Short mmCIF file of C-alpha atoms and ligand atoms in Angstrom, two decimals:
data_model
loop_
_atom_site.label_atom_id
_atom_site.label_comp_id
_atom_site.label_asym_id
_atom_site.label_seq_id
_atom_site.Cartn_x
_atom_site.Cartn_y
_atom_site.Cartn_z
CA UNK A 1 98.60 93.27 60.24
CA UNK A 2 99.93 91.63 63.33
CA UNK A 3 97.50 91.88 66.42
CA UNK A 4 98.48 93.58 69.18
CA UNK A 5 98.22 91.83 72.42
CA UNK A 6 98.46 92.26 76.26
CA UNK A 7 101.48 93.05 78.02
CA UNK A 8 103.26 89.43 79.19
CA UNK A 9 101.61 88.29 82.44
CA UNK A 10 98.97 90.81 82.37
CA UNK A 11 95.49 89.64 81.94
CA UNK A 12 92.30 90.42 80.75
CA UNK A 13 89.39 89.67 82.97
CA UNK A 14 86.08 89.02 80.81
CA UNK A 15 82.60 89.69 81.74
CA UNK A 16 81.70 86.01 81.91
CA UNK A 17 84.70 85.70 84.51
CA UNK A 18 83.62 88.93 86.76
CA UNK A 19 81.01 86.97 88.74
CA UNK A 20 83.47 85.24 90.71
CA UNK A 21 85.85 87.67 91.04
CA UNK A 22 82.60 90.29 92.34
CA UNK A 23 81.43 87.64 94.80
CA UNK A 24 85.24 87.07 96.09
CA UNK A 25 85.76 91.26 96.74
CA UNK A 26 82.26 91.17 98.12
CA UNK A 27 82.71 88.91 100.49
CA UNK A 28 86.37 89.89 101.54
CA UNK A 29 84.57 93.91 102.16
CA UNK A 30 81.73 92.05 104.05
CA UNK A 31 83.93 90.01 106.48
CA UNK A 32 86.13 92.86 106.66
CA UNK A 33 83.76 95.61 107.57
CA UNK A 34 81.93 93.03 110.50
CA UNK A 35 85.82 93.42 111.73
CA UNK A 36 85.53 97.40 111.77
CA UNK A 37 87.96 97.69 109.16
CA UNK A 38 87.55 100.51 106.32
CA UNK A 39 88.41 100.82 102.77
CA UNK A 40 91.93 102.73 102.35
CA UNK A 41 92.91 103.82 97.88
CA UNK A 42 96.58 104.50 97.56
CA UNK A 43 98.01 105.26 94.34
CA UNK A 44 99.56 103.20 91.86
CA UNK A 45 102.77 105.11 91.96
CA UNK A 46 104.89 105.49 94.65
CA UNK A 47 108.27 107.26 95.02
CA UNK A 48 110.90 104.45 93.97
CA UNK A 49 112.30 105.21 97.58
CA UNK A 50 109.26 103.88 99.73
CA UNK A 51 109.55 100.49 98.14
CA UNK A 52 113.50 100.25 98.73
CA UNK A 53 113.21 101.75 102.37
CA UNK A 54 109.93 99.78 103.42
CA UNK A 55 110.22 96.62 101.37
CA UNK A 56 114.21 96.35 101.75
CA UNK A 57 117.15 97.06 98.95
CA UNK A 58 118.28 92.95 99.07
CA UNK A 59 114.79 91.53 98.35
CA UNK A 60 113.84 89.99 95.14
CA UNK A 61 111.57 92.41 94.49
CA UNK A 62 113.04 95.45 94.86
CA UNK A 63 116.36 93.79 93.45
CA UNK A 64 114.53 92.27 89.82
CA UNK A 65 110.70 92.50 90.14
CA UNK A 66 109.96 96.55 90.20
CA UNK A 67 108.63 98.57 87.14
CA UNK A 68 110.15 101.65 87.89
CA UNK A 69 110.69 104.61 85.35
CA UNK A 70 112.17 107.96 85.76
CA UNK A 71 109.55 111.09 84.91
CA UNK A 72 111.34 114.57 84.77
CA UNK A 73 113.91 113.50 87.33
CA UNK A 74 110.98 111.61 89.54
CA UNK A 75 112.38 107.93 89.81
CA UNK A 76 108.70 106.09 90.24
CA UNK A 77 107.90 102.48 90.85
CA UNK A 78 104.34 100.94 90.24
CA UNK A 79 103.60 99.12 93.65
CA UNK A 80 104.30 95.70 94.07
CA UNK A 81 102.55 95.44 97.02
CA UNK A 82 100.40 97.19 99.11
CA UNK A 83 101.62 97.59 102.60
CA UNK A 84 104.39 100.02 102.47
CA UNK A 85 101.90 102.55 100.69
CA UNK A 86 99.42 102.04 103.29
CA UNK A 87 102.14 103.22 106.44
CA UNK A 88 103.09 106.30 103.78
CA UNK A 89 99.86 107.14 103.68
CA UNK A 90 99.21 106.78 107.53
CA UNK A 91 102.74 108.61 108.45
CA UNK A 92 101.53 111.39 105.75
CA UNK A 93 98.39 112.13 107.80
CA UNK A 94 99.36 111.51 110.65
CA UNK A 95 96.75 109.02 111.61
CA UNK A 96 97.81 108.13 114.57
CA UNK A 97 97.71 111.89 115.88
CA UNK A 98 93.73 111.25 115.20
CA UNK A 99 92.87 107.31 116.57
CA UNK A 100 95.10 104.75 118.88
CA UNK A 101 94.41 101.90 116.50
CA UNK A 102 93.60 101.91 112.61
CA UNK A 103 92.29 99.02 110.88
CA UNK A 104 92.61 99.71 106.78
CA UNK A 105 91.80 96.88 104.43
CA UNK A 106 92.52 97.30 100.16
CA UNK A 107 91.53 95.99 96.80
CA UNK A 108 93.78 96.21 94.00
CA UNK A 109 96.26 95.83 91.55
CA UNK A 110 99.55 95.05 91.93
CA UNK A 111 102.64 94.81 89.88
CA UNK A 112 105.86 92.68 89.59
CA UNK A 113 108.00 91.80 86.95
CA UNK A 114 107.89 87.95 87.81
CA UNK A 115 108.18 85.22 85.32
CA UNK A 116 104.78 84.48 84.83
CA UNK A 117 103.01 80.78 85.02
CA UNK A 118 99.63 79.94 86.62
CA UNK A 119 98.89 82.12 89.58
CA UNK A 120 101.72 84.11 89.06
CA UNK A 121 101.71 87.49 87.00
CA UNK A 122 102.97 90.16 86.23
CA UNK A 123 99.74 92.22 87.27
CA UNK A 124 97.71 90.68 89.86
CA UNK A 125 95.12 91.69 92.33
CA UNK A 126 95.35 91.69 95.70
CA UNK A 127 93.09 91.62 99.10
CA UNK A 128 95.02 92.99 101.98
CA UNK A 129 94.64 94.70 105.20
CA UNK A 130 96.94 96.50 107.89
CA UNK A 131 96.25 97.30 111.29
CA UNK A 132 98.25 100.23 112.90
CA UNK A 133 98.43 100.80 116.70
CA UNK A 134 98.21 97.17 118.63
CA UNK A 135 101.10 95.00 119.48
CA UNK A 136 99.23 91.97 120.98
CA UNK A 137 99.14 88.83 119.58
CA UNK A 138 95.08 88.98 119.62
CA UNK A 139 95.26 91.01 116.71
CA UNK A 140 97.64 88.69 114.54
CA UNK A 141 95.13 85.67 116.12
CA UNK A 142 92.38 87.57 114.96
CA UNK A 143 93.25 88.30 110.99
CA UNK A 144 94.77 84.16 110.85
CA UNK A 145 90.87 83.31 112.43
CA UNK A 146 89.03 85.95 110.17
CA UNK A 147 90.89 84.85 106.90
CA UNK A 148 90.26 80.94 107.68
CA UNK A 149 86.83 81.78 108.05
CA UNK A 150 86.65 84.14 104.77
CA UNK A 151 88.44 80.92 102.81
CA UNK A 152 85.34 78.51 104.02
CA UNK A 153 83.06 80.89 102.49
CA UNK A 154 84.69 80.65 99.28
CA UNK A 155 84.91 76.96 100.26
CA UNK A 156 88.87 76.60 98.89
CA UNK A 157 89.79 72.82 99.81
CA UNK A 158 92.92 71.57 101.73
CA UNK A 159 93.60 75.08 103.68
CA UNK A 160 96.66 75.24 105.48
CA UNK A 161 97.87 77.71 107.59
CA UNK A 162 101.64 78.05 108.53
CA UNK A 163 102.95 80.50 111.45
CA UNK A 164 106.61 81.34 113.00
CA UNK A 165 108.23 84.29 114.89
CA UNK A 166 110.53 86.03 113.19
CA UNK A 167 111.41 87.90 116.61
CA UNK A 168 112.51 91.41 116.99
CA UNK A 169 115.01 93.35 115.33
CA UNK A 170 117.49 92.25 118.28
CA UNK A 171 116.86 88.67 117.68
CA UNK A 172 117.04 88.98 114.09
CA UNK A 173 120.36 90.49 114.35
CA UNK A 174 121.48 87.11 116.73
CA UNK A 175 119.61 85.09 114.46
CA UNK A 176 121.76 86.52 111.33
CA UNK A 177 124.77 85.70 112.72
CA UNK A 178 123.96 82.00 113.42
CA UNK A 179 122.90 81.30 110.82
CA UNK A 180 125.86 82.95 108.72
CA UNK A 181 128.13 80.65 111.32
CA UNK A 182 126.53 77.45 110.15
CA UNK A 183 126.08 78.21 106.51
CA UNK A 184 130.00 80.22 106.09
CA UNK A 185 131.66 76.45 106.01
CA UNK A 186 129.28 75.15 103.83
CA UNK A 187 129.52 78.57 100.97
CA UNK A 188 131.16 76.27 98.12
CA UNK A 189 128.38 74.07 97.91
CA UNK A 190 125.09 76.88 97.59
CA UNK A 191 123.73 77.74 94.58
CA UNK A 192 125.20 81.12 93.54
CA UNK A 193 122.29 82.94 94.46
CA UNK A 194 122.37 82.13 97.70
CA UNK A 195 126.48 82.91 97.98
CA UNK A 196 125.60 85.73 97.22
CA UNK A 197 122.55 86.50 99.87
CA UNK A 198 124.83 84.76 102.87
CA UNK A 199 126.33 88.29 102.77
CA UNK A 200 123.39 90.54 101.96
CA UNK A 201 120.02 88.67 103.21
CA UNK A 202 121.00 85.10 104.67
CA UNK A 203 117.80 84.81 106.18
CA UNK A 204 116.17 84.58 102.49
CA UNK A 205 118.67 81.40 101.73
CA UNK A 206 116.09 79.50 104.35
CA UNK A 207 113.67 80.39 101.49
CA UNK A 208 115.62 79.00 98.36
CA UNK A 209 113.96 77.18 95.70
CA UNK A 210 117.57 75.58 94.58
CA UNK A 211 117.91 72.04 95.43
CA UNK A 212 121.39 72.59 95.97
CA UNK A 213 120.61 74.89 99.10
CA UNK A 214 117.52 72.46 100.35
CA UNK A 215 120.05 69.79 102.06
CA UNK A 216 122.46 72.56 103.53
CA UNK A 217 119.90 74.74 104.96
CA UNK A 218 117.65 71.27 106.75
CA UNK A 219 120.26 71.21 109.61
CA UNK A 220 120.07 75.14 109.68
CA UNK A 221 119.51 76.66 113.22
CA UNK A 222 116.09 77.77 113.37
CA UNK A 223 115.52 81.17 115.18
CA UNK A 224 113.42 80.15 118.18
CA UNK A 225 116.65 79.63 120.02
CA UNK A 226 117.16 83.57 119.12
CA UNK A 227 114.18 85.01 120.47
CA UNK A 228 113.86 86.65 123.05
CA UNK A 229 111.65 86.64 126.13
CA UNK A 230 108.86 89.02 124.83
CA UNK A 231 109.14 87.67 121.75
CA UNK A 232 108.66 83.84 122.70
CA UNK A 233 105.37 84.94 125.13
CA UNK A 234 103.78 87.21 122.25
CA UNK A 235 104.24 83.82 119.89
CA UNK A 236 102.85 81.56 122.88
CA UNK A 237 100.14 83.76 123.88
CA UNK A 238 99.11 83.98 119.81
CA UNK A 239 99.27 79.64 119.86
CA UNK A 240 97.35 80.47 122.77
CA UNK A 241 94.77 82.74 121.26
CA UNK A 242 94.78 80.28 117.84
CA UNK A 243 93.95 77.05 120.04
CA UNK A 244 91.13 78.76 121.89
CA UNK A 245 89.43 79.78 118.66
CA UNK A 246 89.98 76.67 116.80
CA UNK A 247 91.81 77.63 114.29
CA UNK A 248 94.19 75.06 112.84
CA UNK A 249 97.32 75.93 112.25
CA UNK A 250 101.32 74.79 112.07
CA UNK A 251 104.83 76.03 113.61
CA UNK A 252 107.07 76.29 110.52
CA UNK A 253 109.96 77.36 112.28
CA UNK A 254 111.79 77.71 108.96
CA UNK A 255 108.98 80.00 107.47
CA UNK A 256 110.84 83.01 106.20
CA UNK A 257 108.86 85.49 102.85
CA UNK A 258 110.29 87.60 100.86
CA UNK A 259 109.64 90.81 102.00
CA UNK A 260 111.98 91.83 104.79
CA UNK A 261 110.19 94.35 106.95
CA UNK A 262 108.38 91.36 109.45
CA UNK A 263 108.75 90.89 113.12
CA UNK A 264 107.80 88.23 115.49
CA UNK A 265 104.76 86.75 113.88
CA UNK A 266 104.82 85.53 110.22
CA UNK A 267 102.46 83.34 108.73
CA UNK A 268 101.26 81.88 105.29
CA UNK A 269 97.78 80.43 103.81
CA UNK A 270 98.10 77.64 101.23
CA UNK A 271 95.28 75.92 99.97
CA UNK A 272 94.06 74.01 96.80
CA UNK A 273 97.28 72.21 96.72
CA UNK A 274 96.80 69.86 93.83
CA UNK A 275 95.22 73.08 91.41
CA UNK A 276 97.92 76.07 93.03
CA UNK A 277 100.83 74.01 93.67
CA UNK A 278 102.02 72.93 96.98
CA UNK A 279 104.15 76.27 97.32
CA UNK A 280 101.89 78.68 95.96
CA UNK A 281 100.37 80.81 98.55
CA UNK A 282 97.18 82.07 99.41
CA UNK A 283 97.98 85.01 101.46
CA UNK A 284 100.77 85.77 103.30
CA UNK A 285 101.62 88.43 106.39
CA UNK A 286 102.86 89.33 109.38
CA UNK A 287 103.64 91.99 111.66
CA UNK A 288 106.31 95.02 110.87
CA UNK A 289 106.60 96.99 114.17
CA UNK A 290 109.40 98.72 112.99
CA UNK A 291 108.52 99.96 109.74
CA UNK A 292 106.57 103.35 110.44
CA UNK A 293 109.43 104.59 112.38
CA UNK A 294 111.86 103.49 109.76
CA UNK A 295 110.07 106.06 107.36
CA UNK A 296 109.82 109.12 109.57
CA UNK A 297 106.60 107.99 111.74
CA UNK A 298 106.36 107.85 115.27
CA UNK A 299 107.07 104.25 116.77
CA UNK A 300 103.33 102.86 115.99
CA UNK A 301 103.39 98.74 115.64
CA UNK A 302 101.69 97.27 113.07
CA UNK A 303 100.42 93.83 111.30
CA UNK A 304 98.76 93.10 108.19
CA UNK A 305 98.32 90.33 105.61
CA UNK A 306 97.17 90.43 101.84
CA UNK A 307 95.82 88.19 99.55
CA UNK A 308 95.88 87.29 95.77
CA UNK A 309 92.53 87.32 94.06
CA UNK A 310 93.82 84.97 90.89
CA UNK A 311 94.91 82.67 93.32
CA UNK A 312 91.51 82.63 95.09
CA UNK A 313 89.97 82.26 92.03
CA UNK A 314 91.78 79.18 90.92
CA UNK A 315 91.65 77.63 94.78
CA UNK A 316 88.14 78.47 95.08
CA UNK A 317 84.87 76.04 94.09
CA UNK A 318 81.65 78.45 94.50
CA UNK A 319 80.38 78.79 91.21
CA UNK A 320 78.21 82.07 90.48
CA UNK A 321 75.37 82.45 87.99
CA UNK A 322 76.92 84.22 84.78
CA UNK A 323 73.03 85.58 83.90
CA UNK A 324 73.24 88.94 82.44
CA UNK A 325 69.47 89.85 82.21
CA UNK A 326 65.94 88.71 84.03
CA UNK A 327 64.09 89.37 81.71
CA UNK A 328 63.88 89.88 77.30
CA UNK A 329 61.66 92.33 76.01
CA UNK A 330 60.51 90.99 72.34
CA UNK A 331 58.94 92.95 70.30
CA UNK A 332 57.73 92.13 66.40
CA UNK A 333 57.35 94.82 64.21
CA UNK A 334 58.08 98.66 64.37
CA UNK A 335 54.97 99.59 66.21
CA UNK A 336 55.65 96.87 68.93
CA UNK A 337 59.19 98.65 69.38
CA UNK A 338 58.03 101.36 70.51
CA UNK A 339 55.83 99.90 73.22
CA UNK A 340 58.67 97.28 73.96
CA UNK A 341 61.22 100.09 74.55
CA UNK A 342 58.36 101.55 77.50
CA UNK A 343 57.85 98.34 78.97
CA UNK A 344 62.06 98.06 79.66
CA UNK A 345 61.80 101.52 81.32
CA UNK A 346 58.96 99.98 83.36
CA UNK A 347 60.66 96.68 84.13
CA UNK A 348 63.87 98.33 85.07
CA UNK A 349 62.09 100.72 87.57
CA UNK A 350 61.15 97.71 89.62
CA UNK A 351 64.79 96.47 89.63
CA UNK A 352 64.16 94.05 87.06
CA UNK A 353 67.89 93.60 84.72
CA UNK A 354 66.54 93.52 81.08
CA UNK A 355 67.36 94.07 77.57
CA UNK A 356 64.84 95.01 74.76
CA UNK A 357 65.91 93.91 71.48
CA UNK A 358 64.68 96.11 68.71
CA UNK A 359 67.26 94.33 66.23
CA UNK A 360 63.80 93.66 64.02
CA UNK A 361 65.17 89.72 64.70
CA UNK A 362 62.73 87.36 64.48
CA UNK A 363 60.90 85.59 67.60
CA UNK A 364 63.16 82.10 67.09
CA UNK A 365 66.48 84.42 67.37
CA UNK A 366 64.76 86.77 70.15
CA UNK A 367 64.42 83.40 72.50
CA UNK A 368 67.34 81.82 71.41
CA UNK A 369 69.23 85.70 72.71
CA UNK A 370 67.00 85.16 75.85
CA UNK A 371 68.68 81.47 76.22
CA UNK A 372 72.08 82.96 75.97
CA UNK A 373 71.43 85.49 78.11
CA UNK A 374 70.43 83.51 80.70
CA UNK A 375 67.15 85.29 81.21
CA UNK A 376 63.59 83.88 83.06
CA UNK A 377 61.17 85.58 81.33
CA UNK A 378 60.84 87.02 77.85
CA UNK A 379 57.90 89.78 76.71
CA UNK A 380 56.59 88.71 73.39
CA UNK A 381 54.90 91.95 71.99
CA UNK A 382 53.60 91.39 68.80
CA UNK A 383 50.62 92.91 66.71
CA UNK A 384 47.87 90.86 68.21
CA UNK A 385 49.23 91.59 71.88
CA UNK A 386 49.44 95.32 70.88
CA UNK A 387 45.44 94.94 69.36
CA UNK A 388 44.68 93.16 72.39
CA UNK A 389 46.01 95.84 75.18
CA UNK A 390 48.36 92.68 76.56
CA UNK A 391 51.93 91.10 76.30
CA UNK A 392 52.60 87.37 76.01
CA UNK A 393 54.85 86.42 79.30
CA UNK A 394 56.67 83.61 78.41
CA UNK A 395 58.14 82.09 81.21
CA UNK A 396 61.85 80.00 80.32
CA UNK A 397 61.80 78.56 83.86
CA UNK A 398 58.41 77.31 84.48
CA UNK A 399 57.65 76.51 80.80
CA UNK A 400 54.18 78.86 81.04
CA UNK A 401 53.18 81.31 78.67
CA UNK A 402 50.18 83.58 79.78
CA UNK A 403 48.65 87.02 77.84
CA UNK A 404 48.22 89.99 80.83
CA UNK A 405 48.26 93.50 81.03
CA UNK A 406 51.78 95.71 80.55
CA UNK A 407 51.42 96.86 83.74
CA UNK A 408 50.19 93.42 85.30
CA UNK A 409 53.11 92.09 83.78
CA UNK A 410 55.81 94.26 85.20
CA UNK A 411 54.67 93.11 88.96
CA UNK A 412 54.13 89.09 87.78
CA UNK A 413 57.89 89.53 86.27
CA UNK A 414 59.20 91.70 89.59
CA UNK A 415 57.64 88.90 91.55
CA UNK A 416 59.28 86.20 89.86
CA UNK A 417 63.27 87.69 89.35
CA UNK A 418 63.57 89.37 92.00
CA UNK A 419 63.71 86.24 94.65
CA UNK A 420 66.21 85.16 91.82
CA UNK A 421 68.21 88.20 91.75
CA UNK A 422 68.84 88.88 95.50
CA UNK A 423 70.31 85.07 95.38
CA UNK A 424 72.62 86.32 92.78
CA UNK A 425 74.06 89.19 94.98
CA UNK A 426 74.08 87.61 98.45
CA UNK A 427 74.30 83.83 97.76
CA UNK A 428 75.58 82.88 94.38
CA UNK A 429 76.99 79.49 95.69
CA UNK A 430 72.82 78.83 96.41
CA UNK A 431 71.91 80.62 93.12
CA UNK A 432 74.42 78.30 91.23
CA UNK A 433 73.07 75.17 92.90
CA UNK A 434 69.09 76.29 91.77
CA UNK A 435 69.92 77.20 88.39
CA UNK A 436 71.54 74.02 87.79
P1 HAM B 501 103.32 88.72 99.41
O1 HAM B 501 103.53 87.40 100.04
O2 HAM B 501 104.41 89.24 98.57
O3 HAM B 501 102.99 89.73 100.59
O4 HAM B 501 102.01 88.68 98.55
C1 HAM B 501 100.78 88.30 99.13
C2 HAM B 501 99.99 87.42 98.17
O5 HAM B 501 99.86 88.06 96.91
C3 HAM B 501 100.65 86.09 97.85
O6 HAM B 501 100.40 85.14 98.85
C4 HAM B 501 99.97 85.73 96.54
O7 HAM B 501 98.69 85.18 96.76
C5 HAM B 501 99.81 87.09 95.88
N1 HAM B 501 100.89 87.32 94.91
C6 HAM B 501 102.14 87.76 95.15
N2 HAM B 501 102.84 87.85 94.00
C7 HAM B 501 102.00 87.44 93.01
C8 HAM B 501 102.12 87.30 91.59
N3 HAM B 501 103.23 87.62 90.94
N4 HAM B 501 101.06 86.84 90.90
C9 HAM B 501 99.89 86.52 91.54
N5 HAM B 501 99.73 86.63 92.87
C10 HAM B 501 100.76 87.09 93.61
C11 HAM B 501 102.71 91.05 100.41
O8 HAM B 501 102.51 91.57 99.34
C12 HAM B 501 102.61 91.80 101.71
N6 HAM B 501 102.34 93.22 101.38
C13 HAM B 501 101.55 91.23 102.62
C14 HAM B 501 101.43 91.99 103.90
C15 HAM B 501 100.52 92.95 104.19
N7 HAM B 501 102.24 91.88 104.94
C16 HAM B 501 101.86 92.75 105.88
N8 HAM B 501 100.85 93.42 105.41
#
């Protein structure tokens, strides 16, 4: 019989992977919470509508990349992103009726129907977070500074981070039109694609991957001549804000994404270059005052960024330890089971992580378990141990074997794991480094 196997550019995610991908959510919730930002869940399903009102009808995603079905005359859409359920959701409860500023932040899965390769898929995760209620440029300063610092900690090489001004909807609208004045001559030679967007979306032809539209659109106005004066100080004052911090960054004047809800400030993260690609990003934002009036909200500005975990993964070098257990209890013989199956219970009361094989395997295949399993210490409970009133603590680490007391044991093992184990959940680049 033929197997039957994942959906095309969706992906499993194995236990032995989940360290890293805990330690990356952990420490995105961490640096996100020290922010005052809190956890928003939207669902998975979102009226069809939302994405084509918030995300725009002449985007490649709403154009080729949505799963969308139609349920009993509901036409549905799994998200592809994450931001234009988040402003629902705050328009729906009228959140900004309860607090001047909300700062949200999400974990989850999104969907697209992309062609997949590395770091691209057709369900990915991502880390994002949007901030309702402040215009300034502090706040856009802020999330670039907060998300350079969160890539150090997952210590992802060759970070770059790229900003621009996509201006307001006024200088957008001036912008349009130049650009459609210096590209109109030169239709006959873009790739079809891009013939096609110089009528619906020019701005996205800035953003081709054709060669034949790279030469055109080099000579292209850039929009800085279109912005206008509030526009040009809120992108000074954020250079500003970036400079005083430290933060490195770049003008790309010709930085344009694909999502067309942005205003004034747009940046990207790339990093990893030579694993990811040079044009594979990290995480990408912006602001989008417009967009919670454009679906029935009052006129709240907003900003927010998200960021894909796969693509952390593969730009990130912290290492975490893959040890499932602390601890084997091994027992020999029936009688031993039972006492073995106690001394678990007792081990797991003081937080120790431990298994108790009662397979009946022999001692050679209980260590060799204990090896795989990446444990420190394993029990040995055998008849003489039982006679005796002890347990044989065999030590992996330390290479020491000594006979105590069950419930001498239990403290000897706490002592020794847990050190180990709070490096696991706080500092697993640290725990790698000792357990190598
Ligand atoms: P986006 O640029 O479409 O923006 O996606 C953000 C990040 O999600 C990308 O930089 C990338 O890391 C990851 N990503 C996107 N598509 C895929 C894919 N097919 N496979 C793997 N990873 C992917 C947004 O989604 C906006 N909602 C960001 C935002 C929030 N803007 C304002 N607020």
């Amino acid at each position: 019989m033929t197997p039957i196997r994942a959906v095309k550019g969706m992906n499993d995610v194995l236990p032995d992977e989940i360290g890293r991908w805990h330690f990356v959510e952990r420490t995105f919730a961490r640096t996100m919470s020290l922010h005052g930002f809190r956890e928003v869940r939207t669902p998975y399903v979102e009226p069809t509508a939302l994405f084509v009102r918030a995300v725009g009808e002449t985007t490649d995603i709403v154009e080729k990349e949505m799963y969308s079905l139609e349920h009993h005359g509901e036409h549905l859409t799994l998200r592809p992103e994450g931001t234009a359920g988040a402003a629902r959701a705050y328009v729906e409860h009228a959140v900004h009726a309860k607090e001047p500023m909300t700062r949200w932040w999400y974990a989850g899965a999104m969907f697209r129907a992309e062609r997949p390769q590395r770091g691209r898929y057709r369900q990915f995760y991502q880390l994002g977070a949007e901030v309702f209620g402040d215009e300034g440029p502090g706040c856009d300063a802020e999330a670039i500074d907060l998300l350079s610092r969160f890539f150090a900690e997952l210590r992802i090489p060759g970070v770059q981070v790229l900003v621009n001004s996509l201006g307001g909807q006024e200088a957008r609208t001036r912008y349009r039109d130049a650009l459609v004045q210096y590209l109109a001559p030169h239709a006959a030679s873009l790739s079809p694609d891009s013939q096609r967007r110089l009528t619906t979306n020019p701005l996205r032809i800035l953003d081709s991957k054709d060669e034949r539209d790279h030469a055109i659109v080099r000579d292209a106005p850039t929009i800085h001549a279109s912005l206008d004066a509030g526009d040009r100080a809120h992108f000074e004052t954020l250079r500003k804000y970036l400079d005083a911090l430290g933060t490195p960054y770049a003008v790309d004047a010709r930085l344009v994404r694909g999502l067309d809800y942005y205003t004034r400030t747009l940046f990207e993260i790339t990093g990893a270059p030579e694993k990811l690609g040079a044009g594979s990003t990290l995480v990408g934002g912006g602001r989008y005052d417009a967009m919670i009036a454009d679906l029935g909200g009052p006129k709240v500005p907003a900003f927010g960024f998200a960021a894909g975990v796969e693509r952390l993964l593969i730009a990130s070098e912290v290492e975490v330890p893959t040890n499932v257990i602390d601890a084997l209890v091994a027992p020999l013989g029936d009688a031993a089971a039972m006492a073995a199956l106690g001394l678990g219970r007792d081990l797991r009361q003081e937080g120790i992580r431990c298994e108790v094989d009662t397979r009946g395997k022999s001692l050679k295949s209980q260590l060799r378990r204990a090896d795989a399993l990446g444990a420190r210490v394993v029990l040995i409970l055998g008849d003489s141990e039982l006679a005796e009133g002890v347990v044989q603590v065999k030590d992996l680490d330390a290479h020491t074997e000594e006979r105590i007391a069950p419930s001498l044991a239990v403290r000897v093992v706490a002592d020794r794991c847990m050190a180990a184990s709070r490096n696991v959940d706080s500092r697993p680049s640290m725990a790698a480094e000792r357990k190598s």
